[in-house]
Coordinates of C-alpha atoms in Angstrom, one line a residue:
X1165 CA 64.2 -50.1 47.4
X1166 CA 60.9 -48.3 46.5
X1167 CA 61.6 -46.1 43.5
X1168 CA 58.8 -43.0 43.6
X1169 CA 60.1 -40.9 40.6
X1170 CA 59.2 -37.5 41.6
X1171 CA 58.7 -35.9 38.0
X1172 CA 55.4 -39.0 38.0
X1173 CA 53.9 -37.9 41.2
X1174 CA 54.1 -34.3 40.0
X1175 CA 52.3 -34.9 36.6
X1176 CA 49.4 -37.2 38.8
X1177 CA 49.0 -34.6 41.3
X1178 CA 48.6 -31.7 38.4
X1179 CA 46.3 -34.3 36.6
X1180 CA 44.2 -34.7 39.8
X1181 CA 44.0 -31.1 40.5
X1182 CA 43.4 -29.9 37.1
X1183 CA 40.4 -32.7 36.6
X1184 CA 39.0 -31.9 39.9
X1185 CA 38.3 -27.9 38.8
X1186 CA 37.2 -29.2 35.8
X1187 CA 34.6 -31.4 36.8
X1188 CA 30.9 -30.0 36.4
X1189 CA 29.2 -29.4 39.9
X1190 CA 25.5 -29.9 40.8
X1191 CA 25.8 -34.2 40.7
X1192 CA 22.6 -35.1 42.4
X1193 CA 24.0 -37.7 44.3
X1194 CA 28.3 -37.6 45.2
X1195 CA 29.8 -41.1 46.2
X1196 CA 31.5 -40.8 49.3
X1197 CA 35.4 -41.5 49.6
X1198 CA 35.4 -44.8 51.0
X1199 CA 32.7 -45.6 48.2
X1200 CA 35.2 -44.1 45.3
X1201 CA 38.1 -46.1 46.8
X1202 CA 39.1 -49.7 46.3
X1203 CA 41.9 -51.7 47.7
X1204 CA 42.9 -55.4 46.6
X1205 CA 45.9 -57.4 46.9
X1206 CA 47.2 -60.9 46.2
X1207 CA 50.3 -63.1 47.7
X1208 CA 51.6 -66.5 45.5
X1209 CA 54.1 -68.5 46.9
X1210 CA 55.6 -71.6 44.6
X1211 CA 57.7 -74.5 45.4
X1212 CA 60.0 -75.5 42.1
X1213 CA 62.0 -78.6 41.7
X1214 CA 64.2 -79.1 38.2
X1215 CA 66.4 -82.2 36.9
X1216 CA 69.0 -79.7 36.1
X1217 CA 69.8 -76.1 35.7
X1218 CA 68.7 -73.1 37.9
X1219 CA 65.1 -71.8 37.6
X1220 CA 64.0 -69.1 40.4
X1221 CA 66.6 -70.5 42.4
X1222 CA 68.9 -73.4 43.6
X1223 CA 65.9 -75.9 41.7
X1224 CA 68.1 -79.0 41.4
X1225 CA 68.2 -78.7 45.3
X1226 CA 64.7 -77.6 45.6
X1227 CA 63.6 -73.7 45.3
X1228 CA 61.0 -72.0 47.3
X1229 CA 62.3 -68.7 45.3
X1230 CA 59.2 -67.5 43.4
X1231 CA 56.9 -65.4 45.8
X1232 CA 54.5 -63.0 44.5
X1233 CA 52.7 -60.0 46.9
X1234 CA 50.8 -57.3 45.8
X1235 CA 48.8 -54.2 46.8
X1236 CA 46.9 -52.5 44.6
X1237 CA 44.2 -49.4 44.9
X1238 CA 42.2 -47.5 42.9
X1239 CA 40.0 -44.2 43.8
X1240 CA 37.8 -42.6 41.2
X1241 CA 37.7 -38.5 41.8
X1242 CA 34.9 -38.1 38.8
X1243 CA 33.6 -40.1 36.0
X1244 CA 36.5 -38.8 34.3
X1245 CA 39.4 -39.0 36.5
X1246 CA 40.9 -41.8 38.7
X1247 CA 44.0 -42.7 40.1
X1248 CA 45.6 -46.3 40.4
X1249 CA 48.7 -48.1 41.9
X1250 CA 50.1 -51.0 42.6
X1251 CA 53.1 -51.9 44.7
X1252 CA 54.7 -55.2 44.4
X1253 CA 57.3 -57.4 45.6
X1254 CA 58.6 -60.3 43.7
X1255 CA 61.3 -62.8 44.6
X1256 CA 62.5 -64.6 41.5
X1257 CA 65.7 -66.7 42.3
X1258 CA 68.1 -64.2 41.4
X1259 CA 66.7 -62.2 38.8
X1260 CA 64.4 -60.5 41.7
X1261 CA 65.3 -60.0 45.7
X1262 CA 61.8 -59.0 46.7
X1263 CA 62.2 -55.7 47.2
X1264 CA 59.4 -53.5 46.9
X1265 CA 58.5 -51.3 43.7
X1266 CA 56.2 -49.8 42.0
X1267 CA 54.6 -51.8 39.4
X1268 CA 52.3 -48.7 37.8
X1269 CA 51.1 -45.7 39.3
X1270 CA 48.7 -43.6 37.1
X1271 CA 46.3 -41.3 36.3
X1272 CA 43.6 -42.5 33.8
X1273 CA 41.7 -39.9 32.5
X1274 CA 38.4 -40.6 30.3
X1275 CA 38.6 -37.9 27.4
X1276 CA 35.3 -38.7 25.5
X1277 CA 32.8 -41.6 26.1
X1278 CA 29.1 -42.6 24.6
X1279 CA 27.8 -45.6 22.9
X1280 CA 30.0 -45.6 20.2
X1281 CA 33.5 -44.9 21.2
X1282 CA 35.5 -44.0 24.2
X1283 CA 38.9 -42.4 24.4
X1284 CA 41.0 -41.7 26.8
X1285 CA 44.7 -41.1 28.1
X1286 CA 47.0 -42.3 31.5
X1287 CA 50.0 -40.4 32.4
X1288 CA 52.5 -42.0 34.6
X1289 CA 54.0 -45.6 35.5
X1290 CA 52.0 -47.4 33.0
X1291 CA 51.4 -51.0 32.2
X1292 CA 52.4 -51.9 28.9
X1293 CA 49.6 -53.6 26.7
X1294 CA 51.8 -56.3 24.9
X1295 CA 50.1 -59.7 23.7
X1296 CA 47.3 -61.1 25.9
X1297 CA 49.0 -61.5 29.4
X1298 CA 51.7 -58.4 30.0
X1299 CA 49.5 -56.4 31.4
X1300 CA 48.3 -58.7 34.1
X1301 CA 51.3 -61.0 34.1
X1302 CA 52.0 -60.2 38.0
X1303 CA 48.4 -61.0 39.2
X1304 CA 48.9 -65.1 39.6
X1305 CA 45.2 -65.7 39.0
X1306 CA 44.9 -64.2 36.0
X1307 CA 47.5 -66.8 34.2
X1308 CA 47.0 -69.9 32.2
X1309 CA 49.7 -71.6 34.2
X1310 CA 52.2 -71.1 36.7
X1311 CA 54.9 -69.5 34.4
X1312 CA 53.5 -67.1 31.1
X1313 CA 54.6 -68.9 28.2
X1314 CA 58.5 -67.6 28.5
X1315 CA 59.1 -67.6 24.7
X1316 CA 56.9 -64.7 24.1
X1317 CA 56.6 -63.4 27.6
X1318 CA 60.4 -63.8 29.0
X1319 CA 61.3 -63.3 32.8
X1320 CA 64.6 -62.3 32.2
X1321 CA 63.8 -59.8 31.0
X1322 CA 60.6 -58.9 32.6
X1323 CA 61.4 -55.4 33.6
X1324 CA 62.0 -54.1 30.1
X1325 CA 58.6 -54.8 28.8
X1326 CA 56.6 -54.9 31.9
X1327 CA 55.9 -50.7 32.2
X1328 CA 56.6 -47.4 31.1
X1329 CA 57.0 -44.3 33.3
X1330 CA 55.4 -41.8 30.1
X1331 CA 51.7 -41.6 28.6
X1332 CA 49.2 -43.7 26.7
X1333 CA 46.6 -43.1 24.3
X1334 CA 44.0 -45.2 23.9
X1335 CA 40.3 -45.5 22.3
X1336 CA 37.5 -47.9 21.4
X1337 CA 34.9 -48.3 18.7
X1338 CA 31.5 -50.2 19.6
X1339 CA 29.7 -52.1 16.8
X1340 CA 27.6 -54.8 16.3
X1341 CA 30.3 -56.9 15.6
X1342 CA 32.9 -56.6 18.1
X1343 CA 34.8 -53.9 19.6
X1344 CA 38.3 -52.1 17.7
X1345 CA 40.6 -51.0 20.3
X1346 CA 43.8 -49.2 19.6
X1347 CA 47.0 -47.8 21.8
X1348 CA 49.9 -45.5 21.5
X1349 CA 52.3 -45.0 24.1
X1350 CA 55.6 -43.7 24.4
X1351 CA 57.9 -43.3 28.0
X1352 CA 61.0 -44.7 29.5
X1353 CA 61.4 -48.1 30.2
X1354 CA 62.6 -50.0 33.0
X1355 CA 66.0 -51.5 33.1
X1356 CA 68.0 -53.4 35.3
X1357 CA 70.7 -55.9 35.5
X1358 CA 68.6 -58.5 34.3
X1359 CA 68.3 -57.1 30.7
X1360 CA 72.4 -56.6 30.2
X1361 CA 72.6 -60.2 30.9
X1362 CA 70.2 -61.7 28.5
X1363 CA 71.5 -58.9 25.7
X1364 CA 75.0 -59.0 26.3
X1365 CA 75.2 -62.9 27.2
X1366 CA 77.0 -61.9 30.3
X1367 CA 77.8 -59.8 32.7
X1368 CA 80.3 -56.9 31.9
X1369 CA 82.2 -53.7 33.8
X1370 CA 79.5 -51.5 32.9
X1371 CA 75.7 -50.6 32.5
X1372 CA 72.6 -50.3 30.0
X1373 CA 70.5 -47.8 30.3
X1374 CA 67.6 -46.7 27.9
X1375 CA 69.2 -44.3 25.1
X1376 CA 65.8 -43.1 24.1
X1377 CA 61.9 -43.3 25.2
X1378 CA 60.4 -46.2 23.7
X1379 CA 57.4 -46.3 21.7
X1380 CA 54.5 -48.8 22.0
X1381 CA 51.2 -49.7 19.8
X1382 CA 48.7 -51.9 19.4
X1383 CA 45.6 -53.1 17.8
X1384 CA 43.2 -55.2 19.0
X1385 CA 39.3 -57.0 17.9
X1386 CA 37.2 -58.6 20.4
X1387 CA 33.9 -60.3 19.5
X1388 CA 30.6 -59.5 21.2
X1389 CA 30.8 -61.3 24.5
X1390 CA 35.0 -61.4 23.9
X1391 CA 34.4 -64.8 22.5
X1392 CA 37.0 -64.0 19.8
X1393 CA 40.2 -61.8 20.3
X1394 CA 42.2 -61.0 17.8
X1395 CA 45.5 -58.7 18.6
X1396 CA 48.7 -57.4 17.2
X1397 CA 50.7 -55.0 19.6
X1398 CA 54.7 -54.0 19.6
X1399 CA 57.3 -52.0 21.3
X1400 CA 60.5 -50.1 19.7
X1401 CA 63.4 -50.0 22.7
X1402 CA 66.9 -48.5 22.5
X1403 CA 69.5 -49.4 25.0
X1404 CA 72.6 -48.0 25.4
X1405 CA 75.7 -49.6 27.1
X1406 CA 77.9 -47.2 29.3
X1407 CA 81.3 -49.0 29.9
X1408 CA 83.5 -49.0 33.2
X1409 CA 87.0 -49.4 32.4
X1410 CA 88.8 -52.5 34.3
X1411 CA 86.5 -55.1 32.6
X1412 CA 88.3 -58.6 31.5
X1413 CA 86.5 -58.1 28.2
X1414 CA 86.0 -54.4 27.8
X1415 CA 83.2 -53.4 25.5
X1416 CA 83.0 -50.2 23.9
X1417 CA 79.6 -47.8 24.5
X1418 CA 77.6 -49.4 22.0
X1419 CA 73.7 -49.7 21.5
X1420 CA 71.3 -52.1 21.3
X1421 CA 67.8 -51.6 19.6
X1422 CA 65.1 -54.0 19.7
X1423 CA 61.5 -54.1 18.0
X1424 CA 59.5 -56.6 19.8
X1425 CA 56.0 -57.5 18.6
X1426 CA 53.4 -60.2 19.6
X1427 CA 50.6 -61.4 16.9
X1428 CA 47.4 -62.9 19.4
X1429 CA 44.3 -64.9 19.2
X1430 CA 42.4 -66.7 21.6
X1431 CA 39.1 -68.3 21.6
X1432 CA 36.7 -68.7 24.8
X1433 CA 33.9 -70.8 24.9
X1434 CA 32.0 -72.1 27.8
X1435 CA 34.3 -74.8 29.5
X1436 CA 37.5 -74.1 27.0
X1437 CA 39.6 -71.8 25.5
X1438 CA 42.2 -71.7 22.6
X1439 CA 45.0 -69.2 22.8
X1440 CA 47.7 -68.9 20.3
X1441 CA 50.8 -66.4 20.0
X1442 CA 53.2 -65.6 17.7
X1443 CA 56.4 -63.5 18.4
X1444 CA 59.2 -61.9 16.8
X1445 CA 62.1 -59.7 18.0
X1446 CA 64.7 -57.9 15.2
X1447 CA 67.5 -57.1 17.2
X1448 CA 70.5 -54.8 16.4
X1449 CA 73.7 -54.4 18.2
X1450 CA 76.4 -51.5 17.2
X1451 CA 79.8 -50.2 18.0
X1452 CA 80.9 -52.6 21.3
X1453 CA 84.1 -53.2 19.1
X1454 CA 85.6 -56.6 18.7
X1455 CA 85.0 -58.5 21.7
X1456 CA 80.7 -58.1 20.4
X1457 CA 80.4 -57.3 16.6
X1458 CA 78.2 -55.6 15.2
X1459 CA 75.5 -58.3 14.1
X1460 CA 71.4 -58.3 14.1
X1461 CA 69.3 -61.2 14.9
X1462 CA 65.9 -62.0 15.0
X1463 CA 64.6 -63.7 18.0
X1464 CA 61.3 -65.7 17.4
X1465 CA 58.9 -67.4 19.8
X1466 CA 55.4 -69.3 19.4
X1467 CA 52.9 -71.3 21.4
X1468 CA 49.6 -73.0 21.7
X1469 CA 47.6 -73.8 24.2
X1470 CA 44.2 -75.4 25.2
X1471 CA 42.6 -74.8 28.4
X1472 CA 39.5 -77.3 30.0
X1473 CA 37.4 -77.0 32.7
X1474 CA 36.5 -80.2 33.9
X1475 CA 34.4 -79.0 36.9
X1476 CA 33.7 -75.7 38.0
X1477 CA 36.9 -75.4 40.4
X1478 CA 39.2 -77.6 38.1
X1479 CA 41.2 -76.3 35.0
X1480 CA 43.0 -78.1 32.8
X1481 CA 45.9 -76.4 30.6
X1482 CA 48.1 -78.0 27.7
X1483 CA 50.6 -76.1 26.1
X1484 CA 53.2 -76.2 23.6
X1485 CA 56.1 -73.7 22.5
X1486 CA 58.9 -72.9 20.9
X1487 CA 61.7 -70.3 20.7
X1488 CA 64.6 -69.0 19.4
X1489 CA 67.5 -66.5 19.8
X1490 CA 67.8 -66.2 16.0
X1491 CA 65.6 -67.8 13.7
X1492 CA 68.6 -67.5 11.6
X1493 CA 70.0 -70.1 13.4
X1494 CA 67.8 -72.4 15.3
X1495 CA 70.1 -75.0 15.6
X1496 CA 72.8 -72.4 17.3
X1497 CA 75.7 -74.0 15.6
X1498 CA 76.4 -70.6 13.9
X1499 CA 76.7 -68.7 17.7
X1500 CA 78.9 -71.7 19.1
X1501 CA 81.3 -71.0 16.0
X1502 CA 81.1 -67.1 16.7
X1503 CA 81.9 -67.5 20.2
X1504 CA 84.7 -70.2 20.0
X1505 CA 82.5 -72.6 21.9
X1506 CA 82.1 -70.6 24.9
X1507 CA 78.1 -70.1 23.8
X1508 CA 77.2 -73.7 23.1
X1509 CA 74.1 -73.9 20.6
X1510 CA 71.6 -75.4 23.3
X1511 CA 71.5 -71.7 24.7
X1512 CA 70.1 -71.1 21.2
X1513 CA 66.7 -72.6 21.7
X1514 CA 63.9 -74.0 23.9
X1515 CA 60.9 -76.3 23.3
X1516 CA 58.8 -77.1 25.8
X1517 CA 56.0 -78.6 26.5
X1518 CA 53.8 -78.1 29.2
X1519 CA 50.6 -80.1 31.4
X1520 CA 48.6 -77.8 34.4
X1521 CA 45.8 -78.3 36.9
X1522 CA 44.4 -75.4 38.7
X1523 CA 41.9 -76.0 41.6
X1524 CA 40.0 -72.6 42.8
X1525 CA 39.5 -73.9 46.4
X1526 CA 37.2 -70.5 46.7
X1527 CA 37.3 -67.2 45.3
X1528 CA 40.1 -66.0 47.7
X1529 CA 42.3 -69.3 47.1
X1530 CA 43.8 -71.2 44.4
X1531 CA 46.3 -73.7 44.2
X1532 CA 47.9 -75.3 40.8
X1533 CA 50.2 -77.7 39.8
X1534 CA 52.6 -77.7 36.5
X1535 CA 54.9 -80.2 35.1
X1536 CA 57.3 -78.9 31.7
X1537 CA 59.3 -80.9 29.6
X1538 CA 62.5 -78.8 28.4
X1539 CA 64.7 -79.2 25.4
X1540 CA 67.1 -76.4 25.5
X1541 CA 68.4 -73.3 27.5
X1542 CA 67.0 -70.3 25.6
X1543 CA 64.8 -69.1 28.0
X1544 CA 67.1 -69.9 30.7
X1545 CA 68.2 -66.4 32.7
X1546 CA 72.1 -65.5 32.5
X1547 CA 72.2 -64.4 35.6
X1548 CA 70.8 -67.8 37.3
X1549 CA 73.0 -69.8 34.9
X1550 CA 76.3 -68.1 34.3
X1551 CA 78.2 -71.1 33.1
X1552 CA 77.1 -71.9 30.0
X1553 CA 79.0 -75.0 29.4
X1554 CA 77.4 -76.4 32.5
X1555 CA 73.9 -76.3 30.9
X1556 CA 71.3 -79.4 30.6
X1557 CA 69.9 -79.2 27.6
X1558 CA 67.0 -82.1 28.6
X1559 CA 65.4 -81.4 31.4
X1560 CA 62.4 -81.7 33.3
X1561 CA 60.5 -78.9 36.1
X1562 CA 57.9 -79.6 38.2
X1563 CA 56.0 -77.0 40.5
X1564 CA 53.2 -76.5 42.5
X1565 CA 51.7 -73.2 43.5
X1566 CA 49.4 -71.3 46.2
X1567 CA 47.8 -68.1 45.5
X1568 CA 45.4 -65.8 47.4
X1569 CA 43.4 -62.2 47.0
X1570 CA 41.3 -60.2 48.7

């Protein structure tokens, strides 16, 4: 279903209006429409095999669920106004049917701009800026790999981070040195099933839905040239859980509040890069009565990673992570316990390392091929893998992937 909310085409058509009387008349020379208007899209299809466990699909078996097609335009009314949207459809196993939605819709408006600084402000379906890849995560040519590193950048629960439908303030100072960029947003975050799964560990007789707007910042260097980036960015969230009564285990209307942050760096030279993350995730959960105490843990996730280009069309990428559910309890022998065994502890943490080649065939095409060595099911999706006892906790994936744009 294609969700058009109709308070966030209101706001851009007021925007648009408002910037269009505003803008000064007597240009010399006007661009025409087709000239201000730009359209681009991208499809990615992958093919996934696993030793064990469910990833994007029936993977034991063999999955050809991970597809990838986007549209995406853009049409500049003024040097200070232009609009931009992108509708996507992603199949992901069973965390995503493919049905279309809208992935951000907004109006960017450019406040103030010279030499030294710019500011400016977009109103609508926004893209969050968290760490290095969130705001481009959908756009398969713009990854280091086939998969984002999932224990900072998680799929399951992809929705809740990926965009905002609210506003975002944002500015950057030029010197010599570098450029200091900074962001505040705030909005309503998108949920879905997805994201009671992987918070509740299950799936229950009722719903979460966001119990407030959720606030988002961040702070970011890059070095003349964007050799150097340097980054520290964050979101608060609150959920709240709306029971259904009937439920097996019925939970009581509790809330969940989550502050997830993402410490950055990456290093570009001329054939290689360095990239390095760090993230943390202080969770709370209140009032869903004795079947879920209240308890707060501190998820925790980290990578590295190297990239090489070995000729001009071929890219190498090693990469290593880690993550946890609670850094509290990495070993997960404390949740097992909690749970009476029915969480074992190799849901509590993955390691996994990780060996790519990518081969741009031409500017339009691109195909890649990944190979990941698992130990552990954290970043495995509830709703793919609802049987927790019948988790792998060794296991291997291999995929290969083909991507195009225009």
């Amino acid at each position: 279903m294609l969700h058009q909310p109709r308070t966030l085409l209101a706001s851009l058509l007021v925007l648009t209006s408002a910037a269009l009387v505003a803008e000064p008349r007597g240009e010399a020379t006007i661009p025409s429409l087709f000239e201000r208007l730009q359209i681009h899209g991208f499809a990615s299809q992958a093919a996934l095999w696993t030793s064990t466990n469910r990833y994007y699909g029936d993977s034991p078996d063999g999955s050809l669920g991970f597809t990838e097609i986007g549209i995406n335009s853009s049409l500049r009314f003024s040097p200070r106004l232009m609009l931009a949207a992108q509708i996507l459809s992603r199949r992901a196993g069973d965390m995503s049917d493919g049905s279309p939605e809208i992935d951000f819709a907004l109006a960017d408006i450019n406040l103030v701009a010279n030499e030294g600084y710019r500011a400016g402000i977009q109103l609508g379906r926004i893209k969050n800026r968290l760490g290095l890849y969130n705001e481009t995560r959908d756009v398969p040519f713009t990854h280091p790999g086939i998969f984002l590193p999932q224990v900072v950048y998680f799929d399951k629960v992809r929705n809740l981070v990926l965009s905002s439908d609210g506003i975002l303030l944002h500015t950057d100072l030029y010197q010599p040195f570098g450029t200091l960029s900074a962001s505040l947003a705030t909005g309503k975050p998108v949920v879905d099933d997805n994201v009671e799964a992987a918070y509740l560990t299950g799936d229950f007789n009722g719903s979460i839905q966001s119990d407030a707007n959720s606030w988002l910042a961040g702070l970011w260097f890059n070095s003349p040239a964007e050799g150097l980036k340097l980054g520290l960015s964050g979101a608060a969230v609150s959920l709240r859980y709306d029971p259904r009564p009937g439920g097996v285990l019925p939970l009581g209307p509790g809330t969940i509040d989550v502050l997830y942050w993402i410490a950055s760096a990456q290093y570009n030279a001329e054939r290689w890069s360095l990239t390095a993350e760090y993230m943390a995730e202080p969770m709370q959960w209140r009032d869903f009565g004795p079947v879920r105490p209240d308890r707060d843990a501190t998820a925790e996730g980290y990578y590295a990673q190297g990239t090489y280009r070995l000729l001009p069309n071929w890219q190498l990428m090693l990469r290593y992570e880690e993550g946890f559910a609670d850094r509290a309890d990495r070993n997960g022998r404390k949740l097992e316990q909690q749970s009476f065994g029915a969480i074992p502890a190799l849901t509590a943490s993955s390691q996994i390392l990780s060996l790519g080649l990518r081969w741009d065939i031409s500017r339009q095409w691109m195909l890649r091929a990944e190979f990941q060595r698992h130990v552990g099911n954290f970043i495995l999706s509830e709703i793919e893998n609802p049987d927790f006892l019948g988790y792998g906790k060794h296991w291997d994936l291999f995929a290969v992937q083909a991507a195009f744009r225009f």
